[in-house]
GROMACS .gro file of C-alpha atoms in nm:
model
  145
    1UNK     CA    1   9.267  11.492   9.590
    2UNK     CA    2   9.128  11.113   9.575
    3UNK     CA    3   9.058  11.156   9.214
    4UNK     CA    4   9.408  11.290   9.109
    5UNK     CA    5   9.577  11.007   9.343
    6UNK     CA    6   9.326  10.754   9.157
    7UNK     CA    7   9.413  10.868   8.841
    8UNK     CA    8   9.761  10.872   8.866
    9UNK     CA    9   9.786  10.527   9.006
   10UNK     CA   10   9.532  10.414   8.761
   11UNK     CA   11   9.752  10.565   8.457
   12UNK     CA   12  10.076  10.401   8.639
   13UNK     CA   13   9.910  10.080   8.619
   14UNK     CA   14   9.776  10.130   8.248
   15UNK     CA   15  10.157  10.239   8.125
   16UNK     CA   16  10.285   9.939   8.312
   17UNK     CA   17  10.053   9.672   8.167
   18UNK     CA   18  10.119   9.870   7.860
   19UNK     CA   19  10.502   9.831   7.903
   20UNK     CA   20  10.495   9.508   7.995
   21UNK     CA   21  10.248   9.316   7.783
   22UNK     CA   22  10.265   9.492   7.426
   23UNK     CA   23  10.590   9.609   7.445
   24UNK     CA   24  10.740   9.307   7.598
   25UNK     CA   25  10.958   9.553   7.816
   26UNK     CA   26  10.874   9.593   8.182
   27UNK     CA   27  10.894   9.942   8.358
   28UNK     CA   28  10.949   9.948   8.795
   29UNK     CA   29  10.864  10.291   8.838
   30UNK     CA   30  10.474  10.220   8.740
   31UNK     CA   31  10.474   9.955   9.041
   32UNK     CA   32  10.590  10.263   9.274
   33UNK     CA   33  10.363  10.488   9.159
   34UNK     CA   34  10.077  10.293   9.224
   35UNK     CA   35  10.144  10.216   9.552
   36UNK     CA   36  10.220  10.603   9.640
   37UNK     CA   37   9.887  10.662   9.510
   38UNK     CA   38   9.706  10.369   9.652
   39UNK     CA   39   9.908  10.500  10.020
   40UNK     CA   40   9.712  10.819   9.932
   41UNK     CA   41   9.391  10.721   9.863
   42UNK     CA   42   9.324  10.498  10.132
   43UNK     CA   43   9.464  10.710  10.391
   44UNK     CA   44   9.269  11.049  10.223
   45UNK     CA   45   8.918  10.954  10.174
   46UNK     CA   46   8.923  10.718  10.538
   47UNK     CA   47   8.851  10.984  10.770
   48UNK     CA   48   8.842  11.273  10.551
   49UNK     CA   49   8.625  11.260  10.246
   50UNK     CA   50   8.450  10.936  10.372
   51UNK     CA   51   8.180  11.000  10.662
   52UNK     CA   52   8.135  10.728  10.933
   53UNK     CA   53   7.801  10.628  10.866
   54UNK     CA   54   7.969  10.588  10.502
   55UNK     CA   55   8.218  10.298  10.642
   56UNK     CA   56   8.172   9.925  10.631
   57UNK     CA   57   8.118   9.859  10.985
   58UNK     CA   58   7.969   9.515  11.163
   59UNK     CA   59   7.708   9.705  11.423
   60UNK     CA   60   7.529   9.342  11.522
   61UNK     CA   61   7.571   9.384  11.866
   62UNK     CA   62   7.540   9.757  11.863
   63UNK     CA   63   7.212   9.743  11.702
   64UNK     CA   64   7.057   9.522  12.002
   65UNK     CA   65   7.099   9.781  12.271
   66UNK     CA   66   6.851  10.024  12.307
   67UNK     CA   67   6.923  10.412  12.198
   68UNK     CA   68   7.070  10.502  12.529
   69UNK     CA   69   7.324  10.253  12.526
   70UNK     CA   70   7.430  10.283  12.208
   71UNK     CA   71   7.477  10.627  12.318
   72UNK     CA   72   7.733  10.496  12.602
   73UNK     CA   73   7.872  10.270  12.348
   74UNK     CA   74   7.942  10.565  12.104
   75UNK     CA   75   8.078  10.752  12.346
   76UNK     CA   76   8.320  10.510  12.452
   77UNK     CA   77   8.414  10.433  12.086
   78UNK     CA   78   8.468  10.786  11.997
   79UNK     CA   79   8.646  10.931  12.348
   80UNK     CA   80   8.893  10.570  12.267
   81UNK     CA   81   8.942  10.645  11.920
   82UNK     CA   82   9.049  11.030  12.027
   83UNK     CA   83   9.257  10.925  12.277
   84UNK     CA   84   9.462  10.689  12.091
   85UNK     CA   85   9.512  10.882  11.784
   86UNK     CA   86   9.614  11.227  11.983
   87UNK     CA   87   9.895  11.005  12.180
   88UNK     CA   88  10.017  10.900  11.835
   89UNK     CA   89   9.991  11.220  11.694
   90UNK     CA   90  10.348  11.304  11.807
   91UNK     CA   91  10.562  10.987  11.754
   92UNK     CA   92  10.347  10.975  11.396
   93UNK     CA   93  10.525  11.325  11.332
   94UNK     CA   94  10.817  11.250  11.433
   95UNK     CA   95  10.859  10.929  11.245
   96UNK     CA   96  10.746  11.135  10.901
   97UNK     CA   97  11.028  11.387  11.010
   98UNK     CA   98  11.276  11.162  10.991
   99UNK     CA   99  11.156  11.012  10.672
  100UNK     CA  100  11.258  11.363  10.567
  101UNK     CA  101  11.614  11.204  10.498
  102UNK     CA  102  11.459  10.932  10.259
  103UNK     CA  103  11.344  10.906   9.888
  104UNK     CA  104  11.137  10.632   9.728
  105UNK     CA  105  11.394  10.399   9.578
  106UNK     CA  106  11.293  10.452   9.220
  107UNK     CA  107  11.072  10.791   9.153
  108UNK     CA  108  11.304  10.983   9.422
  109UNK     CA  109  10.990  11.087   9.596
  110UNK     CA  110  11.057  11.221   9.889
  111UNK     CA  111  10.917  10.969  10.188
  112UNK     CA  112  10.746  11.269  10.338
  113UNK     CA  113  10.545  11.328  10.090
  114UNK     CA  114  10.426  10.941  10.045
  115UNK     CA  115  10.362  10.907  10.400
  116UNK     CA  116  10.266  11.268  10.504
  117UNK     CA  117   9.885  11.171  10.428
  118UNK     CA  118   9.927  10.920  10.739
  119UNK     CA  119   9.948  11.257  10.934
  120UNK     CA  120   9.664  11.397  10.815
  121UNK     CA  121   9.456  11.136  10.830
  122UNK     CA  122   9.570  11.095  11.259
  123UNK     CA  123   9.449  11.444  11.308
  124UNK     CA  124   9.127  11.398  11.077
  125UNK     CA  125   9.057  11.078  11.312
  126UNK     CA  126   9.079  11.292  11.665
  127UNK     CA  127   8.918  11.598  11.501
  128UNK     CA  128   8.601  11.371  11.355
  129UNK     CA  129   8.614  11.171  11.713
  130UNK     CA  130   8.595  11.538  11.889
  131UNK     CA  131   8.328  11.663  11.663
  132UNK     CA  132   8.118  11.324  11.716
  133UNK     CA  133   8.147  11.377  12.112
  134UNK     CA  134   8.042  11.697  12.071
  135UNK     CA  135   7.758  11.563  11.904
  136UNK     CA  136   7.634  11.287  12.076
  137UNK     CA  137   7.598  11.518  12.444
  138UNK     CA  138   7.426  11.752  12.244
  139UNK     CA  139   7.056  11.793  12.216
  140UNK     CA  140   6.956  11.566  11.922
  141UNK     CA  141   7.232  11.307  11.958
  142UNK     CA  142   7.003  10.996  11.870
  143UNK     CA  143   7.067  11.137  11.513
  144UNK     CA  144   7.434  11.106  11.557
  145UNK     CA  145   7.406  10.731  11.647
   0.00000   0.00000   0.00000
């Protein structure tokens, strides 16, 4: 899914530079379709494709407490970052419901569709936060640190 969002904002941006730079005649709807695919990518491979030992993170602190604390910490981190995301769970739905109504001003994309990966990516975020928990107070968990 990344790859076709990548490729179709990188072709929107190669058909706009085209547009605009050798044919002297500049096109809107390129400048929309790279941000619906940009929208996509970020919010598709952050919690889904991507791994969180895979994201830029600043762990200088983390790294000075010893494993059992860092254990605590993760804990915390994760049981937060579950909590937060299930309470927005429903107002995110209901927001994307409502952009039901909507279409992108120039493609006529529907809004639910451009923002619809916001959704996924909330419940990817409480489902990887669950699975980590489950993890980390399971036998082995200095692995899952």
């Amino acid at each position: 899914m990344s790859v076709v969002a990548f490729a179709v904002m990188f072709a929107g941006f190669v058909i706009g530079i085209g547009a605009r730079y050798i044919f002297n005649s500049p096109i809107s709807w390129t400048n929309e379709l790279c941000v619906i695919g940009y929208v996509w990518i970020v919010f598709w491979t952050s919690d889904i494709l991507l791994k969180e030992r895979q994201h830029i993170v600043f762990d200088v602190i983390y790294g000075w407490f010893p494993p059992g604390a860092r254990r605590v910490v993760a804990i915390f981190i994760s049981l937060s970052l579950a909590l937060v995301f299930l309470a927005a769970i429903p107002g995110t739905y209901d927001y994307i419901s409502f952009l039901g109504r909507r279409r992108s001003m120039l493609l006529h994309v529907p809004m639910q569709l451009v923002f619809g990966c916001f959704l996924i990516f909330v419940v990817a975020v409480v489902v990887n936060a669950v699975r980590r928990l489950w993890q980390l107070f399971r036998p082995g968990w200095e692995q899952h640190l």
